Short mmCIF file of C-alpha atoms in Angstrom, two decimals:
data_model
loop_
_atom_site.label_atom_id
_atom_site.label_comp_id
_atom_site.label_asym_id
_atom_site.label_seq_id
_atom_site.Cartn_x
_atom_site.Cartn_y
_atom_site.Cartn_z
CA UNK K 1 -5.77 -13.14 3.33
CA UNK K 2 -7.77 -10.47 1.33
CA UNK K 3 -5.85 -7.86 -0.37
CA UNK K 4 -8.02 -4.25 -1.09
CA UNK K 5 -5.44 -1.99 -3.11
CA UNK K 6 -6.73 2.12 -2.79
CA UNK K 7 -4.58 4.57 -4.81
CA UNK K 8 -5.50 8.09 -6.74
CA UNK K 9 -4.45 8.75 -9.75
CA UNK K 10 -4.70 11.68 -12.10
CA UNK K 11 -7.18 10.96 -15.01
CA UNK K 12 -4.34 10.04 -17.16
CA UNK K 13 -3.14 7.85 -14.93
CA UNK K 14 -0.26 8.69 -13.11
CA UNK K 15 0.24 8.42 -9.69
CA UNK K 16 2.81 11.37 -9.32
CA UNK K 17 4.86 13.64 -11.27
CA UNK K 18 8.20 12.66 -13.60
CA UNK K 19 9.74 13.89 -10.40
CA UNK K 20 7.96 11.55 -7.99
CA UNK K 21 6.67 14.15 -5.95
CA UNK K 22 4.20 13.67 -3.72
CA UNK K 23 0.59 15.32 -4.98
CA UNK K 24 -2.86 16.19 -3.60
CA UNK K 25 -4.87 14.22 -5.90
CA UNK K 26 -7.79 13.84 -3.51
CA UNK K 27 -9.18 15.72 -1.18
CA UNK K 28 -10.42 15.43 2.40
CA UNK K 29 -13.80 13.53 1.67
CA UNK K 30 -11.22 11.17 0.05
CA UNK K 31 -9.08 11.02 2.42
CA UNK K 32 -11.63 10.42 5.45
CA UNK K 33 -12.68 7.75 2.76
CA UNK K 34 -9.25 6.05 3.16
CA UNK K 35 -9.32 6.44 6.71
CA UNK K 36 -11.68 4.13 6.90
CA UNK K 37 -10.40 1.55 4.88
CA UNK K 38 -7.02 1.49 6.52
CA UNK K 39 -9.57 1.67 10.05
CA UNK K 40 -11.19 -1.78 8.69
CA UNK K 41 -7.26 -3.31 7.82
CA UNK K 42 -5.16 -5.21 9.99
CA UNK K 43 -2.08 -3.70 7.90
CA UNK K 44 -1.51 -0.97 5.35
CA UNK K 45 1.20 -1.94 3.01
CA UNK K 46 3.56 0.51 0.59
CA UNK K 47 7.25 -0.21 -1.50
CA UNK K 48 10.03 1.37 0.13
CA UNK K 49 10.02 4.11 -2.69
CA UNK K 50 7.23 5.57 -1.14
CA UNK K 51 9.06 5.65 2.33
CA UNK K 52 12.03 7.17 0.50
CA UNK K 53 9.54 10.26 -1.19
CA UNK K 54 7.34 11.00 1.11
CA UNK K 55 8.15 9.38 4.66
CA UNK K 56 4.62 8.33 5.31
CA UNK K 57 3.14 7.48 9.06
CA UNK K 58 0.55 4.99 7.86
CA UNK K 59 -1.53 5.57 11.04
CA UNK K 60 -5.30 6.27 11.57
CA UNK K 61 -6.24 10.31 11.39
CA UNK K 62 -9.38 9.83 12.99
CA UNK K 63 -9.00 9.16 17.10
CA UNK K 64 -12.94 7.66 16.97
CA UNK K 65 -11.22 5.15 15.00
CA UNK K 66 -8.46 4.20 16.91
CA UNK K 67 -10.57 3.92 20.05
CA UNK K 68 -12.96 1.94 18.03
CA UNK K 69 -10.61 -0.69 16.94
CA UNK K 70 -9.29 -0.88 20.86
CA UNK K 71 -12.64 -1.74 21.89
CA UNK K 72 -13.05 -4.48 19.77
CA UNK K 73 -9.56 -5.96 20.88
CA UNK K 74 -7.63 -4.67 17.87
CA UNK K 75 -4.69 -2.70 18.17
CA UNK K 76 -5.19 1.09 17.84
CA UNK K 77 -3.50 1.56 14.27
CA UNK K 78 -3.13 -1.09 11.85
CA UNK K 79 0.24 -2.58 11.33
CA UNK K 80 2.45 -1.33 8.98
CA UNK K 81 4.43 -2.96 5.53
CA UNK K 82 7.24 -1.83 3.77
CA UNK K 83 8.27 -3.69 0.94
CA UNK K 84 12.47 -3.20 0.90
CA UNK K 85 14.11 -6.27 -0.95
CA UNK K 86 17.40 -4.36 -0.31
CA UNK K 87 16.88 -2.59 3.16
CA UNK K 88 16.68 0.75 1.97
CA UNK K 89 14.18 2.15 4.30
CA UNK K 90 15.89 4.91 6.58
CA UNK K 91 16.22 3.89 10.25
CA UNK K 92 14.95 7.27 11.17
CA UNK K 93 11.63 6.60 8.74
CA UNK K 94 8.84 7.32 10.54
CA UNK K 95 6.86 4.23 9.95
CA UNK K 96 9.68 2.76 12.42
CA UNK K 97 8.28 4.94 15.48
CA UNK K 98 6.66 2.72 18.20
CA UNK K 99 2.77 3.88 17.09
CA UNK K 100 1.91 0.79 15.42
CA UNK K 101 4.02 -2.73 14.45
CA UNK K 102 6.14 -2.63 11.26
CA UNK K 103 7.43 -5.79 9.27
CA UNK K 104 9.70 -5.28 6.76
CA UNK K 105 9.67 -7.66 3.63
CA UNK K 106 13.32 -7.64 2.27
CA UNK K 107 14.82 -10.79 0.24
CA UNK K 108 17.46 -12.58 1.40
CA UNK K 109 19.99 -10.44 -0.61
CA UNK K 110 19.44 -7.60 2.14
CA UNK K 111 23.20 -6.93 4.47
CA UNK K 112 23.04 -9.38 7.45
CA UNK K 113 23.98 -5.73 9.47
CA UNK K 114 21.39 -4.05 7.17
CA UNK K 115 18.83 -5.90 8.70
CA UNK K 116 20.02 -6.07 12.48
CA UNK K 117 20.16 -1.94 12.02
CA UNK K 118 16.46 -1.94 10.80
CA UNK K 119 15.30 -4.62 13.25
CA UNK K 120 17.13 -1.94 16.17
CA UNK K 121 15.04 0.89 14.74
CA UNK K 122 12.02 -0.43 15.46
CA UNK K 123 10.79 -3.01 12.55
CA UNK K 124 10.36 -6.73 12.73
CA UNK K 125 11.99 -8.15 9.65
CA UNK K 126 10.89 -10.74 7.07
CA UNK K 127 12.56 -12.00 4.60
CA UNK K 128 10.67 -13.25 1.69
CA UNK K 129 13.01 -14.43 -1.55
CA UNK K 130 16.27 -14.30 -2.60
CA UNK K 131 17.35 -11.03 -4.56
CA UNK K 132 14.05 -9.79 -4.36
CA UNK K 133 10.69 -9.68 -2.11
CA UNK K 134 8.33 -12.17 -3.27
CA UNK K 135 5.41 -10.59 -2.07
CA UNK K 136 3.11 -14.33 -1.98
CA UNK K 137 5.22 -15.80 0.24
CA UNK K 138 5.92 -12.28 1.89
CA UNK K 139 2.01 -12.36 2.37
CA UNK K 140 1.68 -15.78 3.34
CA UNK K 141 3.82 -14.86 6.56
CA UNK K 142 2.05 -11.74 7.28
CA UNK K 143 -0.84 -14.33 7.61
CA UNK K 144 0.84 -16.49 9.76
CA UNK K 145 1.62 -13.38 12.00
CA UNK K 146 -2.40 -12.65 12.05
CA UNK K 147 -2.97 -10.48 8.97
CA UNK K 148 -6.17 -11.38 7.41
CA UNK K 149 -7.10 -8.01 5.86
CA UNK K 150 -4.22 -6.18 4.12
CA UNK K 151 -4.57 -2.49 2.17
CA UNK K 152 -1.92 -1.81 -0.32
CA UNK K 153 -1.41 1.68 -0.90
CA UNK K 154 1.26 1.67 -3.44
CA UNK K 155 3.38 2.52 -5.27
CA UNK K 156 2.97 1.25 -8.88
CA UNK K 157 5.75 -0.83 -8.79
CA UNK K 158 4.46 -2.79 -5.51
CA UNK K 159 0.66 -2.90 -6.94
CA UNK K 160 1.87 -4.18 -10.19
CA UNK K 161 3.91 -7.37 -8.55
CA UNK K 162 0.63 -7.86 -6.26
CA UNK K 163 -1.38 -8.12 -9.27
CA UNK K 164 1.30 -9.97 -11.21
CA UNK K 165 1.15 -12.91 -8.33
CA UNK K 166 -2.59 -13.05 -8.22
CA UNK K 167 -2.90 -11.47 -4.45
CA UNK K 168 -5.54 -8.80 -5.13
CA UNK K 169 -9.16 -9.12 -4.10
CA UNK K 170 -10.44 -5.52 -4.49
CA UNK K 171 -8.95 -2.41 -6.17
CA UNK K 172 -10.21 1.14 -5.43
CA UNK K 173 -9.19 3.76 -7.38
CA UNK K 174 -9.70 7.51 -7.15
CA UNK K 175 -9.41 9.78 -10.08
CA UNK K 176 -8.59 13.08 -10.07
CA UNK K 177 -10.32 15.98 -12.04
CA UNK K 178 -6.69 16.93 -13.52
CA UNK K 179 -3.68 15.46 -16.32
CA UNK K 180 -0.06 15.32 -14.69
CA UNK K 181 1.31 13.64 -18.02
CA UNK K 182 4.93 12.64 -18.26
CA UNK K 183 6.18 9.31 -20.09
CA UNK K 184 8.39 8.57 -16.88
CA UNK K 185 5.96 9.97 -14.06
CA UNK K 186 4.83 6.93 -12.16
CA UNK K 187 1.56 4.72 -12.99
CA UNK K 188 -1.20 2.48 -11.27
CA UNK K 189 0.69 -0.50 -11.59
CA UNK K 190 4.18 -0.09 -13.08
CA UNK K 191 6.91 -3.03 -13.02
CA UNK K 192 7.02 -5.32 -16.85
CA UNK K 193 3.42 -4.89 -17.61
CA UNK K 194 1.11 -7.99 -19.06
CA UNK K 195 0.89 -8.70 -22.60
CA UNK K 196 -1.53 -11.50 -23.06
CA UNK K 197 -3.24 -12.53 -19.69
CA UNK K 198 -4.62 -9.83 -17.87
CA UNK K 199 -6.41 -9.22 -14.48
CA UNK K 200 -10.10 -9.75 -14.54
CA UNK K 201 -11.70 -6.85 -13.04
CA UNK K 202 -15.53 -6.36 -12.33
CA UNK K 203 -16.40 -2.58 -11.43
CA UNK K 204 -18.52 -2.78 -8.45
CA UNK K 205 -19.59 0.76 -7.34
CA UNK K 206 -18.99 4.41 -7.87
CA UNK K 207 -18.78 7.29 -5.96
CA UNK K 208 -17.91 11.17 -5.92
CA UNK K 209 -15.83 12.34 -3.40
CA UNK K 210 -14.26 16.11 -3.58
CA UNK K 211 -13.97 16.96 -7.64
CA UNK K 212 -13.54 13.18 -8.82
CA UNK K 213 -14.60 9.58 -8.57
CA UNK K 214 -13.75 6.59 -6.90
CA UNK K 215 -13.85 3.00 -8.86
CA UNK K 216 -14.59 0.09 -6.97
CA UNK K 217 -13.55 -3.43 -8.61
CA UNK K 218 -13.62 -7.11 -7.94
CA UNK K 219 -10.93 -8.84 -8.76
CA UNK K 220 -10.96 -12.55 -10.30
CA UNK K 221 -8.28 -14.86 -9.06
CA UNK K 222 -7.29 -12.71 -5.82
CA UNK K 223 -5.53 -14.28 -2.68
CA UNK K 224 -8.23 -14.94 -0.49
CA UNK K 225 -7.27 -18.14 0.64
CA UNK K 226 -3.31 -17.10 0.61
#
């Protein structure tokens, strides 16, 4: 599987406020930009915090794209991830609609009746650890279901234990022309941090879009065989 992580982030770093509340960081140049990485994906993965604050759809915007990817046998949208070790997600979430397939990573922690109730509102559910995901073997049956391109769009908590198991292949990053600040406001990748080995990352390209700048790395020891 090859793992592309895209998230924007203030030039200090932070993904959102203290509050967690969802920002424009980008703009629309960006954001046709992501379209088309989630267009080339066969599923667009986030942490159920980000379902929680801000109920995302995680479909296409563009309609070319959509009846692009149906010509060429794909489904219309991408699939979508949530990773929930405890079953958290609402049942009324949005990414549970019928637009695209949903799996749901929980560990094996997650309420036997938790799980019928999410697999009833829409998502097929995976379980993947014991009191939390483990997001290698999550990601090794997200292969086995036909996911060979997977975009991880956050948050910082999910990005960090994707980079923590050695799963990421390429990381682009936009920054944004502005500080948010905040010693509790959310980061790139969050979670226990490293402290002696850390991930080996080439910068490959970059690019203005809007008022800031994508960064485009390789990364060394990625799951590309996984």
């Amino acid at each position: 599987m090859h793992v592309v992580v895209n998230a924007a982030q203030s030039v200090d770093g932070k993904l959102a406020t203290r509050r967690r509340e969802q920002l424009r960081i980008s703009g629309p140049e960006d954001f046709d930009r992501v379209d088309r990485v989630r267009a080339a994906a066969d599923a667009v993965l986030v942490g159920v915090g980000t379902v929680l604050a801000d109920d995302p759809h995680l479909t296409l915007d563009e309609e070319d794209r959509r009846v692009g990817r149906l010509q060429n046998g794909r489904p219309g949208d991408p699939a979508r991830v949530v990773v929930d070790s405890t079953g958290r997600t609402p049942t009324d979430a949005r990414v549970l609609d019928d637009a695209a397939t949903t799996y749901l990573l929980v560990s094996a922690a997650t309420d036997r009746d938790r799980r019928a109730a999410l697999a009833d509102a829409g998502a097929e559910v995976i379980v993947a650890g014991e009191e939390r995901v483990d997001v290698a073997e999550g990601f090794e049956k997200l292969a086995d279901r036909g996911v060979d391109r997977l975009m991880v769009e956050g948050g910082g908590e999910v990005i960090f234990s994707c980079f923590e198991a050695g799963l990421v292949d390429e990381l682009h990053v936009y920054v944004g022309s502005f500080v948010i600040g905040g010693r509790d406001a959310p980061t790139l990748a969050d979670g226990a941090g490293f402290t002696e080995e850390f991930p080996d990352l080439t910068l490959a390209e970059t690019e203005r879009f809007d008022d800031g700048t994508v960064l485009s790395y390789e990364v060394g020891g990625g799951g590309g065989e996984s």
